[in-house]
XYZ file of N, CA and C in Angstrom:
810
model
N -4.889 -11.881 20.281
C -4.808 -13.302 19.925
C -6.174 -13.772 19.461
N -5.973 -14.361 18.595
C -7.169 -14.760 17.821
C -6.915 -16.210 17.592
N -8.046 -17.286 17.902
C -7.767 -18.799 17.099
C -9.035 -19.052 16.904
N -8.991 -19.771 15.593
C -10.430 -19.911 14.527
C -10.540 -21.663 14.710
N -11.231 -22.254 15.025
C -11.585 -23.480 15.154
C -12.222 -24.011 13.583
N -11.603 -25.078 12.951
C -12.791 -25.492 11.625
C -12.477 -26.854 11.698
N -13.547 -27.645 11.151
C -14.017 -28.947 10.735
C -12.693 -29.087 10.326
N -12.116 -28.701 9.801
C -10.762 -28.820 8.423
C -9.626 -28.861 8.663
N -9.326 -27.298 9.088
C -8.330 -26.668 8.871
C -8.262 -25.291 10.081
N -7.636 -25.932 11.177
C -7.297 -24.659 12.200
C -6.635 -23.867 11.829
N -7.119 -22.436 12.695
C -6.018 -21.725 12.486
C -5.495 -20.787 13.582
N -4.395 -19.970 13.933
C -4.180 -19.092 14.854
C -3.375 -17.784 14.269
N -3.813 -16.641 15.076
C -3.761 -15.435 14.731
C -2.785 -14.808 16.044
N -1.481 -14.016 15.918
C -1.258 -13.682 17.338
C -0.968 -11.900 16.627
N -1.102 -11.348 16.860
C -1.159 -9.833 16.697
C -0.827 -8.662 17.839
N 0.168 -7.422 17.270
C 0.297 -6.640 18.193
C 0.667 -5.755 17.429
N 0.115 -4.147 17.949
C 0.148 -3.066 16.768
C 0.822 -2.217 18.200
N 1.648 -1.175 18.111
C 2.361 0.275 19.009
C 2.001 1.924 18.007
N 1.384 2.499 18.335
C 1.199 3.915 17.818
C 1.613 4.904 18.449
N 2.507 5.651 18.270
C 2.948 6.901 18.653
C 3.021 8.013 18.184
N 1.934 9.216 18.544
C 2.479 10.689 17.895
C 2.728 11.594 18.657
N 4.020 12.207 18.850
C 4.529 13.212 19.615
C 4.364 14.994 18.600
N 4.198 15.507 19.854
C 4.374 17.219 18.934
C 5.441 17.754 20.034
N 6.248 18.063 19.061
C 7.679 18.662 19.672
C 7.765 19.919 19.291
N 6.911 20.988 18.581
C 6.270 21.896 18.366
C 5.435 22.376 17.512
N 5.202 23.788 17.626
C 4.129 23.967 17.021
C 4.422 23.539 14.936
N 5.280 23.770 14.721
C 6.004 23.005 13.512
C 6.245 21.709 13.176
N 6.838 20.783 14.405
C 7.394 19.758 14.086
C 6.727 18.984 14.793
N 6.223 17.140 14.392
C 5.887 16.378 14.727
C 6.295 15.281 14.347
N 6.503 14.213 15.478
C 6.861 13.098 14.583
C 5.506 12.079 15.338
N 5.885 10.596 14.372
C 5.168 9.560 14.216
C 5.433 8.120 14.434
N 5.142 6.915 15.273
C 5.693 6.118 15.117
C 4.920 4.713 15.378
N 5.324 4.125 14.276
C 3.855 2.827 14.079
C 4.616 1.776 13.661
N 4.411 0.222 14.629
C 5.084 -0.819 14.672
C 3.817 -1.809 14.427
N 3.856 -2.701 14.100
C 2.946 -3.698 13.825
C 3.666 -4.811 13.571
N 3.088 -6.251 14.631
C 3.757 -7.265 14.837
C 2.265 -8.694 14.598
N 2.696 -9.630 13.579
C 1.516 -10.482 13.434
C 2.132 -11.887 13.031
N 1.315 -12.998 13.595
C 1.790 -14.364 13.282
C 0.643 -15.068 12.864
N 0.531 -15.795 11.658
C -0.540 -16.177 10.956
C 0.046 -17.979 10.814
N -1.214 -18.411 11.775
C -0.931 -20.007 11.241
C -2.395 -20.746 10.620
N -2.262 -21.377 9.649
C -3.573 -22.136 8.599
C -3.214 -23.373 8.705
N -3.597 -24.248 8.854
C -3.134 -25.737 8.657
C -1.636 -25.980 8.896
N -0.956 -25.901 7.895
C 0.493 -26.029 7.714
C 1.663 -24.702 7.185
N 0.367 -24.160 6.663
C 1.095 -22.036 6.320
C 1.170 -21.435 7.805
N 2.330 -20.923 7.408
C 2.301 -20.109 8.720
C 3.067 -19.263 7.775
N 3.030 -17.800 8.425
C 2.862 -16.157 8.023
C 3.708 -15.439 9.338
N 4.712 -14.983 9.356
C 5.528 -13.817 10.199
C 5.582 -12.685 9.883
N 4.956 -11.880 10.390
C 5.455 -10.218 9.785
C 5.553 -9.171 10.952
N 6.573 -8.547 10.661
C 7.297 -7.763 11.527
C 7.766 -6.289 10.667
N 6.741 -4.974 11.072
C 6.596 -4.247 10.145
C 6.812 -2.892 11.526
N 7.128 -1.487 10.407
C 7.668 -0.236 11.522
C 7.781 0.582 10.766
N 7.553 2.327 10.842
C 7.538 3.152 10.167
C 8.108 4.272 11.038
N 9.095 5.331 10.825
C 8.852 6.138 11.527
C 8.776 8.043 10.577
N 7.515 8.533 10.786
C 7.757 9.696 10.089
C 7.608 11.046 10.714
N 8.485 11.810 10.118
C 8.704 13.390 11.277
C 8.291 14.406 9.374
N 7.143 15.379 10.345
C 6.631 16.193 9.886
C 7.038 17.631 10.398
N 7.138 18.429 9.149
C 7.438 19.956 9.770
C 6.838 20.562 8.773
N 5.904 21.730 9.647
C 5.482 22.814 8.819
C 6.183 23.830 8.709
N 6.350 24.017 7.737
C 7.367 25.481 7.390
C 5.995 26.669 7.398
N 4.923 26.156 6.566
C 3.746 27.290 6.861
C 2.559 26.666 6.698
N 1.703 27.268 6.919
C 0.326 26.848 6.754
C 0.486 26.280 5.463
N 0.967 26.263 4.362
C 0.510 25.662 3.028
C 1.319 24.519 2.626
N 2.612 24.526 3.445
C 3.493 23.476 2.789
C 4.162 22.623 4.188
N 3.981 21.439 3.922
C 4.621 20.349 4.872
C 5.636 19.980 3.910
N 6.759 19.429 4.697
C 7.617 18.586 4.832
C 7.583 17.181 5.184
N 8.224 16.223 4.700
C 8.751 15.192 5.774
C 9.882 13.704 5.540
N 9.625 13.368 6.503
C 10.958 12.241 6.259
C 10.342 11.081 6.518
N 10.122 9.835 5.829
C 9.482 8.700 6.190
C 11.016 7.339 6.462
N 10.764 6.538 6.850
C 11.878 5.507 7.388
C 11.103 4.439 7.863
N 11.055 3.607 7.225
C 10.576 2.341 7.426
C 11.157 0.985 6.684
N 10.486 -0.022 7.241
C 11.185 -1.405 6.785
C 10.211 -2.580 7.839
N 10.658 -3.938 7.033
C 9.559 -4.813 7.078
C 10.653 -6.114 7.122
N 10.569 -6.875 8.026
C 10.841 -8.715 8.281
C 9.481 -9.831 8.113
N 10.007 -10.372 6.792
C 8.334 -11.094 6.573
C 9.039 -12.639 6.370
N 8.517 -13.803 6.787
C 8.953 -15.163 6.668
C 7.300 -15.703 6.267
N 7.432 -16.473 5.329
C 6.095 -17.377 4.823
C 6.756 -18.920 4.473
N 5.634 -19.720 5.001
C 6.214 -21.390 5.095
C 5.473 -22.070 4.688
N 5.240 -23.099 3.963
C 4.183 -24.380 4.288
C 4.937 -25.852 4.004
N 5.126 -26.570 4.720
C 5.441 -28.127 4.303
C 7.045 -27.407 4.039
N 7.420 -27.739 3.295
C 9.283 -27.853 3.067
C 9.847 -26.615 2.080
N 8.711 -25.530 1.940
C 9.045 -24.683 1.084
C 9.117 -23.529 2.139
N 9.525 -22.609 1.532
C 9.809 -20.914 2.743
C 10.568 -20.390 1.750
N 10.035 -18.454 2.464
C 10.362 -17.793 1.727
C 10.972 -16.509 2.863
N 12.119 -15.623 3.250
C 12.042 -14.854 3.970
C 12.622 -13.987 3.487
N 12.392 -12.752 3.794
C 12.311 -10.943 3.352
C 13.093 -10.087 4.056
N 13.503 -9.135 4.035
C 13.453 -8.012 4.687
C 13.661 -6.582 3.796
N 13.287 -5.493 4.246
C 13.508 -4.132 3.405
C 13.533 -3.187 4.664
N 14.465 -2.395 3.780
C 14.837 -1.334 4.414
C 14.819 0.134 4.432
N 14.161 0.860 4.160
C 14.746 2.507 3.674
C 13.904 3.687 3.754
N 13.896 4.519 2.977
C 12.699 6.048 3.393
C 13.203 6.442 2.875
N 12.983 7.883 3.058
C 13.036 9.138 1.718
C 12.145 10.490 2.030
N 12.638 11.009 1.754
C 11.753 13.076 1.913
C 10.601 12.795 0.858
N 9.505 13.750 1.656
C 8.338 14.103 0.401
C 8.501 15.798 1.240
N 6.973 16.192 0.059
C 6.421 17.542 0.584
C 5.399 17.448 -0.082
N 4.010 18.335 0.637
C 2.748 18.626 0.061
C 2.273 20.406 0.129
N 2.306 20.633 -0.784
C 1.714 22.209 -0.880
C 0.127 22.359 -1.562
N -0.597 23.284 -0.536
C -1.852 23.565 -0.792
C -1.737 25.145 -0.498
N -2.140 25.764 -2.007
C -2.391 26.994 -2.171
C -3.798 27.567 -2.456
N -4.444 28.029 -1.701
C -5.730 29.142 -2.120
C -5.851 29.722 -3.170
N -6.439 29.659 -4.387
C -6.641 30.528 -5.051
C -7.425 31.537 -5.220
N -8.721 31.083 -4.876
C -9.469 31.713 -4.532
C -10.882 31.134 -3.517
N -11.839 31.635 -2.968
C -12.534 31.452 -1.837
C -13.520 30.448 -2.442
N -13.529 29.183 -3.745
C -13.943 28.480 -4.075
C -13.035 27.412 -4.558
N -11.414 27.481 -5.122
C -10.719 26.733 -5.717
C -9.382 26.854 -4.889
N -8.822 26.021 -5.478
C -7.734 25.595 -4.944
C -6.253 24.787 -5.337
N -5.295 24.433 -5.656
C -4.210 23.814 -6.153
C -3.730 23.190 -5.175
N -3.022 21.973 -5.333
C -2.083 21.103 -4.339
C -1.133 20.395 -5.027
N 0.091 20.382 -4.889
C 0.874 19.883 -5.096
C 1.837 18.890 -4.388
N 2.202 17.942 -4.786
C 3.205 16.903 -3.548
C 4.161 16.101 -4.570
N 4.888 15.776 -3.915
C 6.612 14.765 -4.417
C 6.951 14.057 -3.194
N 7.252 12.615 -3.301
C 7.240 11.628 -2.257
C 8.824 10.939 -3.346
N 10.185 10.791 -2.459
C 11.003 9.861 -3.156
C 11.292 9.097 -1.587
N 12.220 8.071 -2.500
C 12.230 6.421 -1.367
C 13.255 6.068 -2.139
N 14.092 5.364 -1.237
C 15.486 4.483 -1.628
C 15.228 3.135 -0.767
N 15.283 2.218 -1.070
C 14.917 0.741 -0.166
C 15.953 -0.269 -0.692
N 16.542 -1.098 0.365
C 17.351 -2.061 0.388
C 16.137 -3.502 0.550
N 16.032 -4.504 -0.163
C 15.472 -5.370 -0.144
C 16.522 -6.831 -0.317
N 16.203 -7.978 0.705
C 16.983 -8.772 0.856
C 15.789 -10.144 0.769
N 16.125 -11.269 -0.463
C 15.278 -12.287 -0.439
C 15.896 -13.414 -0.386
N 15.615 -14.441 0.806
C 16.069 -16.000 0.896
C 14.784 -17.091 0.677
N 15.192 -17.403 -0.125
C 14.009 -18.367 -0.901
C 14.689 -19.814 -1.469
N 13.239 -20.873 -0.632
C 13.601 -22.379 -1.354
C 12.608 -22.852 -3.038
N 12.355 -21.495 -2.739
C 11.206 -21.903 -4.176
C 10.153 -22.742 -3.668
N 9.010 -23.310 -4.730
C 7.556 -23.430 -4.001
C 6.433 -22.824 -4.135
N 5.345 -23.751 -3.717
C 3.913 -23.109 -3.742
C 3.965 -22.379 -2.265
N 4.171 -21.573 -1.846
C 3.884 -20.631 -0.440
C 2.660 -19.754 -0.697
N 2.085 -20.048 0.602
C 0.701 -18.999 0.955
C 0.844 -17.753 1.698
N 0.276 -16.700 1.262
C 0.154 -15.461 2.079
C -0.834 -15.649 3.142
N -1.094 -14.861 3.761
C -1.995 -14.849 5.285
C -2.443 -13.382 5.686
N -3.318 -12.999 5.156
C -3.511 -11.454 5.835
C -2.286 -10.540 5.074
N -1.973 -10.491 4.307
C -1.268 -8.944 3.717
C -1.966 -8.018 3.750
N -1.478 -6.904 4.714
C -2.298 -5.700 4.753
C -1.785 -4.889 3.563
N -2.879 -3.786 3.205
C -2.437 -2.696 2.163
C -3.550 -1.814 2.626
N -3.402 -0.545 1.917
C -4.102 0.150 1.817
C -4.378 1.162 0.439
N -5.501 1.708 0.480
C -5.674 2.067 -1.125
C -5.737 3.670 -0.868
N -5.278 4.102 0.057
C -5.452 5.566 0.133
C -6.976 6.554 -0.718
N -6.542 7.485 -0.841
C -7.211 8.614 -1.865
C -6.961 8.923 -3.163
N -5.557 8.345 -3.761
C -4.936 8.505 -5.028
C -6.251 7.604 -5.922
N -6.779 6.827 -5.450
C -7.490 5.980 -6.990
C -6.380 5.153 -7.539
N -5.070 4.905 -7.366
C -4.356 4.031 -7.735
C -4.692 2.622 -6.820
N -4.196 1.486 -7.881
C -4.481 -0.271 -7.965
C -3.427 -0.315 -6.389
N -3.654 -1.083 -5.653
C -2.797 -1.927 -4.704
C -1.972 -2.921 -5.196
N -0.861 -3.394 -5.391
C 0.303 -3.923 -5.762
C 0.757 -5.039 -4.626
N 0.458 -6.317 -5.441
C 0.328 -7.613 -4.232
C 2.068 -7.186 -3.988
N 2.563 -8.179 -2.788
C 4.022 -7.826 -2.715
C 4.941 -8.935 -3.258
N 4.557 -10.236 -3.805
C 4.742 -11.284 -4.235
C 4.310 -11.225 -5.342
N 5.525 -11.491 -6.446
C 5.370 -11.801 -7.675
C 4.795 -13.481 -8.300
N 4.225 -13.699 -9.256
C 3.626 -14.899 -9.770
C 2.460 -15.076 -8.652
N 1.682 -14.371 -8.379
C 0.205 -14.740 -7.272
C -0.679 -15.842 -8.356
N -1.319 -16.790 -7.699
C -2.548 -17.892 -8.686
C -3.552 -16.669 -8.347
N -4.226 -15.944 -9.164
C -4.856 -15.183 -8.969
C -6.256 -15.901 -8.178
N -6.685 -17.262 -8.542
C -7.695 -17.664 -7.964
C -7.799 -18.267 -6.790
N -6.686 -17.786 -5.878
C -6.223 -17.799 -4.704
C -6.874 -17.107 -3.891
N -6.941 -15.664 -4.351
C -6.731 -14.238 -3.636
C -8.477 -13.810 -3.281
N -8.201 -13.661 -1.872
C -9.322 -13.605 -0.913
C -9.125 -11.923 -0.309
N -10.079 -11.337 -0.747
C -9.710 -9.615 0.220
C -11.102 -9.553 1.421
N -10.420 -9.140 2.113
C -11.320 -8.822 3.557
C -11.160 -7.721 3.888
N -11.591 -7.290 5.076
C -11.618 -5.568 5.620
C -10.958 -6.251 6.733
N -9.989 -5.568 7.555
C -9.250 -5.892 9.059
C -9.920 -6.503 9.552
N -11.090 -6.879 9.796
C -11.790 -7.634 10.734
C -11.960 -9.058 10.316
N -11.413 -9.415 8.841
C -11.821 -10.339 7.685
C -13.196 -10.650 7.867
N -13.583 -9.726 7.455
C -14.714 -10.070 7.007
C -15.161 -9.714 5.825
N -16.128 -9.713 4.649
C -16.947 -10.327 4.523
C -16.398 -12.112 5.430
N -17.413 -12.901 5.462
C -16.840 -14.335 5.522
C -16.683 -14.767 3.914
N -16.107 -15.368 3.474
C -14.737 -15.613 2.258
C -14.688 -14.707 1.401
N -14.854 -13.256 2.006
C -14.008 -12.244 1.406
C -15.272 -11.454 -0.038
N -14.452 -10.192 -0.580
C -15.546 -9.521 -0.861
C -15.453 -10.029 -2.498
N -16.366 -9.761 -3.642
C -16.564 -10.910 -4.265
C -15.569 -10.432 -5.932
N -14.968 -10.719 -6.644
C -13.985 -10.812 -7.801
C -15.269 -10.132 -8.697
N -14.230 -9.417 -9.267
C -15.914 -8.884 -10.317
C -16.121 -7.906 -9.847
N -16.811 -7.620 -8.683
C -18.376 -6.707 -8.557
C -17.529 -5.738 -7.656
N -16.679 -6.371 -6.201
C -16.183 -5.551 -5.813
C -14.682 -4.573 -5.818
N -13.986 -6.138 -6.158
C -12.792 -5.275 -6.821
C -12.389 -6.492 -8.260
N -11.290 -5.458 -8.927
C -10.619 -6.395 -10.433
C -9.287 -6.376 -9.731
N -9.089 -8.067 -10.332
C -7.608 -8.447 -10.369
C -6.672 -8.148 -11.846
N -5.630 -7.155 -11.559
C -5.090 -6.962 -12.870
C -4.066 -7.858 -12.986
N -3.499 -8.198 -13.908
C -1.989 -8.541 -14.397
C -1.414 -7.548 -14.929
N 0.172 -7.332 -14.251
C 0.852 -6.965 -14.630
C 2.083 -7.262 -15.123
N 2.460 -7.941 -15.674
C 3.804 -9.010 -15.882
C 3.505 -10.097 -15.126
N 4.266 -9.839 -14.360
C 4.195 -10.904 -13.426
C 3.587 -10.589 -11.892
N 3.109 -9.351 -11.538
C 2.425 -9.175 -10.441
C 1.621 -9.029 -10.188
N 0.476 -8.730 -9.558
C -0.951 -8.623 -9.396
C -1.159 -7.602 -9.072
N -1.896 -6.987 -9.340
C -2.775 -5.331 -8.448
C -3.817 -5.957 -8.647
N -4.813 -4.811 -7.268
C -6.220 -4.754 -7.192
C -6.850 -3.907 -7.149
N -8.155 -3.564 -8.360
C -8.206 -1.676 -8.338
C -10.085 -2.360 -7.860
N -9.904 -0.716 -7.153
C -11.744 -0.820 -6.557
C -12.240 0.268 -7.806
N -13.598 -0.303 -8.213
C -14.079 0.136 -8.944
C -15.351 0.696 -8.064
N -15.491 1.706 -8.959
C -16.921 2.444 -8.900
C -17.742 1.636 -7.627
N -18.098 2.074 -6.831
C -19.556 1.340 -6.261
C -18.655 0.196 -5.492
N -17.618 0.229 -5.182
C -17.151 -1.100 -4.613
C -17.656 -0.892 -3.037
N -17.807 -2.100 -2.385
C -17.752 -2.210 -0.984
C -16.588 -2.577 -0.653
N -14.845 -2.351 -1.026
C -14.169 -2.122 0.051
C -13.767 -1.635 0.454
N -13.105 -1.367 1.704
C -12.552 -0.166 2.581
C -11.550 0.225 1.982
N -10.498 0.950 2.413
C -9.259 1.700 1.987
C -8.333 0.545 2.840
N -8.737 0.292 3.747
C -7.740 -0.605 4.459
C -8.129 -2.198 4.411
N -7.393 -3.196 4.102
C -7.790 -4.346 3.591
C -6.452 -5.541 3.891
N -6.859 -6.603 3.959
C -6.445 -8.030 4.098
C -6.223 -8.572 2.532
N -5.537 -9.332 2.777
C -5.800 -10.539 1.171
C -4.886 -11.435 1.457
N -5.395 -12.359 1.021
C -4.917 -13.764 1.284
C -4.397 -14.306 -0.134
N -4.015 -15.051 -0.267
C -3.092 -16.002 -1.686
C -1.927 -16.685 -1.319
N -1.868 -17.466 -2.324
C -0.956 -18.431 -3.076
C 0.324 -17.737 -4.358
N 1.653 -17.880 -4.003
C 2.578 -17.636 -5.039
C 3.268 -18.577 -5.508
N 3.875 -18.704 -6.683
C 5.103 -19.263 -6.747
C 6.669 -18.305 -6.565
N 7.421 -18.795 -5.194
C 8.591 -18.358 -4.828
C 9.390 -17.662 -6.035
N 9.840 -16.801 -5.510
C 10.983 -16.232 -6.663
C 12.725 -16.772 -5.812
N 13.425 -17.024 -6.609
C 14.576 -17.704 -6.322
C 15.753 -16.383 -5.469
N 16.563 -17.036 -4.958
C 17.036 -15.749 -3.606
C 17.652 -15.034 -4.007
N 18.347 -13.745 -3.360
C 18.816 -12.662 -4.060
C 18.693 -11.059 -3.470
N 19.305 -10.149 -3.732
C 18.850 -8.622 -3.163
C 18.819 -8.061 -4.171
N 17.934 -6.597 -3.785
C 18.328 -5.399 -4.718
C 18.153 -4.259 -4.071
N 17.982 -3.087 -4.630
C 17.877 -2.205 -4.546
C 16.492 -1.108 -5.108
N 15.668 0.021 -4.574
C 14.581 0.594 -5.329
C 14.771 1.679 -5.074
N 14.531 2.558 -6.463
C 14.077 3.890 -6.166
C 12.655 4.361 -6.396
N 12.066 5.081 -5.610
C 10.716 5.233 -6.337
C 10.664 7.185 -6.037
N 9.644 7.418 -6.745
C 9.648 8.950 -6.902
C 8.053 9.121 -7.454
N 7.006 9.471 -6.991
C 5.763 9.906 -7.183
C 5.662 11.045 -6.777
N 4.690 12.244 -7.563
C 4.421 13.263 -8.109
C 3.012 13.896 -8.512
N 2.734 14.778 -8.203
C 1.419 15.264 -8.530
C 0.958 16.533 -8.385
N -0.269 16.791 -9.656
C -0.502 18.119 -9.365
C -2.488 18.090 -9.422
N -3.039 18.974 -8.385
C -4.494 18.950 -8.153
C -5.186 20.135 -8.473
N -6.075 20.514 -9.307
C -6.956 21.586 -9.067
C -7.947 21.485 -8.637
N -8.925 21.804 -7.487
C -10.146 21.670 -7.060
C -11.190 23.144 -7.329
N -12.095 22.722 -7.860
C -12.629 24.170 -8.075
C -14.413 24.155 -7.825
N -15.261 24.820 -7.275
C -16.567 24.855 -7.050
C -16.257 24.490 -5.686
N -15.636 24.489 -4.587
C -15.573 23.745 -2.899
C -15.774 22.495 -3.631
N -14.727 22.151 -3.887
C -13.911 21.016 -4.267
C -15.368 19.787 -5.201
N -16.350 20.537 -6.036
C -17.090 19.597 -6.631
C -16.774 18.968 -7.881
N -15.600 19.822 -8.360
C -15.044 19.407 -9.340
C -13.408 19.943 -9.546
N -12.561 19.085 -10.223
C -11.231 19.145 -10.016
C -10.411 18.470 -11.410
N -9.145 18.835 -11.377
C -8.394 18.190 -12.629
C -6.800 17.700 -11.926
N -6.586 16.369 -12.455
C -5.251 16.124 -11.739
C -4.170 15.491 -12.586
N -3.415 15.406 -11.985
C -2.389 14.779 -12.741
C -0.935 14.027 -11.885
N -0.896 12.758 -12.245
C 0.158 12.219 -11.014
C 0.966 11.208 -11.989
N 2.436 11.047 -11.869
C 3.404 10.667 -12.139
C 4.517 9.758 -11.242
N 4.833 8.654 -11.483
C 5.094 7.372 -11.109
C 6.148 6.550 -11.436
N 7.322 6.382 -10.608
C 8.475 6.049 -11.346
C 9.378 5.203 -10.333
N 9.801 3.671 -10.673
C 10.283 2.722 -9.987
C 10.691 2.461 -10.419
N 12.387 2.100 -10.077
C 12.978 1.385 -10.746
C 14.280 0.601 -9.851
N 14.622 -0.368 -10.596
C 15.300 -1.809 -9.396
C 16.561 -1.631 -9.883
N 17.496 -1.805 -9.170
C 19.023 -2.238 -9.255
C 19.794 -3.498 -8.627
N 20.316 -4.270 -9.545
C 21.139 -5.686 -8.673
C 19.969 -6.594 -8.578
N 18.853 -6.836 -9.654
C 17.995 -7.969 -9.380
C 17.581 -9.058 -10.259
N 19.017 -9.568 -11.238
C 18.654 -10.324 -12.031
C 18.401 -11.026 -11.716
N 18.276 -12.125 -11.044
C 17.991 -13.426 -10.205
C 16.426 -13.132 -10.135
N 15.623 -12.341 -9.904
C 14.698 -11.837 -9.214
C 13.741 -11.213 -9.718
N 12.346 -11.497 -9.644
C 10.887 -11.166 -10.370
C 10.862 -9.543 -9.815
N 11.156 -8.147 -10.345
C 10.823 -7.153 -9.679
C 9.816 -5.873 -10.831
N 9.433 -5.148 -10.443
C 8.588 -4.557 -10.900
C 9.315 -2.801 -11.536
N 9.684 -2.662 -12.602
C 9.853 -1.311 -12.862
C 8.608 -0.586 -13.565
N 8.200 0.585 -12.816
C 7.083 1.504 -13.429
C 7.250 2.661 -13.959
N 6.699 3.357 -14.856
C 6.453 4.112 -15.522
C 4.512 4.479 -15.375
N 4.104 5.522 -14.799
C 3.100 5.656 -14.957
C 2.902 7.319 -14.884
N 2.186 7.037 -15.986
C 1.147 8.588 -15.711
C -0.554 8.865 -15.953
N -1.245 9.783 -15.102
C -2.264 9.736 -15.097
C -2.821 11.017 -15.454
N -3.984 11.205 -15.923
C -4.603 12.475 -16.303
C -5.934 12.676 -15.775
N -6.784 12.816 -15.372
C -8.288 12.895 -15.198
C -8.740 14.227 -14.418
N -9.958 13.989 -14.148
C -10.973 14.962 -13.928
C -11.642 14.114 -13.046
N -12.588 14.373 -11.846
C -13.294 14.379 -11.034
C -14.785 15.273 -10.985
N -15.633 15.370 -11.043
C -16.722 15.674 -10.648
C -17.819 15.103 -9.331
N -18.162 15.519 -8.309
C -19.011 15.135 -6.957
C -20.156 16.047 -7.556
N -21.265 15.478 -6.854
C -22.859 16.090 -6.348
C -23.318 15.321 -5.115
N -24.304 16.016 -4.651
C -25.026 15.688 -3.535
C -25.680 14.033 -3.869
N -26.042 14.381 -5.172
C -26.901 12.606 -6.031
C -25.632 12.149 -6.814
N -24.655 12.685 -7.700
C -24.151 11.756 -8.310
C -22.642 11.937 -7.875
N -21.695 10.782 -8.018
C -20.325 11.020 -7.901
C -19.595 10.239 -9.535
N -18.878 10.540 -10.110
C -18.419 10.010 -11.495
C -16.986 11.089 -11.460
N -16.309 9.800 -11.886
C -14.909 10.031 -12.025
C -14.353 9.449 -13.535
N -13.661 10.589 -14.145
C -13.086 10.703 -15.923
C -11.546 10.525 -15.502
N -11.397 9.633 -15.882
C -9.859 9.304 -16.119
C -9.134 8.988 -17.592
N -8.285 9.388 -17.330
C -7.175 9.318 -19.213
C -5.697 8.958 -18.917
């Protein structure tokens, strides 16, 4: 529990995270991560009610398996407007890492997902409160979860929110447009973490369900003990049953090269 006292504008924080990893053998493991948070600002208030559960199996030293299953209950309010959520679903991946030789290396992985998404909406200016994301290792943009964001809204912090009002537009990360949604890519030299907050302002999308498939893909070469490498990753979303509804279909592919040193790090992308 957290409450922030201001001249202005109070606020209260109530938070609760559950982590579980079991090994049920030397092969199989599973995983299980719940996260529970209530965000109040003046008159915004923020519900999120989030859960994952994933079971891992090694078939061998080089190739995992697994099954992910998760889903999310999110309600956002201010004054006479609200917006509430839920999603549902998971999907098999696998990751293979082969030796080539006692300096290089190949990896390969495929991640698919089927999700049920359900939206009740009065339309409105509604505020976000802490949306967590994370930016992993891929080098891919973070994808706000609310379509139409005022981009000059959007405040990013590290879990602790901190910087105090967040790290700075420009220098540390870029806000893209994408149609109608926002991503946020860290550039070169950024100070933020992989794991991150952001705050904003949307305009509501009107109510409705659908449906998603998504399917990401990739292939890695690492070569010199991993100082230099060539990759390639592939990206594919697409919505069913959402005319009513602002949703995002992707098409992406990527090409680049990587190079590390002890003094320099520079990354070639195409």
């Amino acid at each position: 529990y957290n409450r922030i006292e201001s001249m202005t504008v109070p606020g209260q924080l109530y938070s609760a995270t559950a982590s579980l990893r079991a090994t049920h053998s030397e092969q199989l493991n599973s995983q299980y991560n719940f996260n529970y948070s209530k965000n109040t600002y003046g008159d915004a208030d923020n519900d999120n009610l989030s859960g994952n559960v994933l079971l891992e199996h090694k078939l061998f030293q080089s190739l995992t398996t697994d099954l992910n299953l998760q889903g999310y209950r999110y309600t956002a309010s201010s004054d006479t407007d609200s917006q509430r959520s839920w999603q549902l679903g998971g999907g098999p991946g696998f990751r293979y890492t082969k030796r080539l030789s006692r300096s290089s290396s190949l990896t390969a992985y495929e991640n698919a997902g089927y999700f049920h998404t359900d939206v009740q909406s009065s339309g409105g200016l509604i505020p976000v409160i802490d949306e967590a994301h994370t930016f992993g290792t891929s080098g891919q943009p973070i994808t706000l979860r609310q379509a139409n964001v005022l981009p000059g809204t959007i405040v990013v912090t590290d879990t602790a929110r901190l910087p105090p009002g967040g790290y700075i537009p420009g220098l540390d990360y870029n806000i893209i447009q994408n149609g109608q949604f926002t991503l946020i890519e860290r550039p070169v030299g950024s100070r933020v973490p992989d794991s991150v907050l952001v705050s904003y302002n949307f305009n509501a999308s009107p109510s409705g369900a659908y449906d998603t498939l998504n399917n990401a893909c990739g292939l890695r070469f690492d070569f010199f003990n991993n100082h230099a490498s060539l990759y390639t990753r592939y990206t594919l979303t697409r919505n069913y049953g959402a005319e009513d509804l602002v949703v995002q279909d992707l098409n992406i592919f990527v090409l680049g090269a990587d190079r590390k040193s002890t003094r320099l790090n520079s990354s070639h992308r195409t």
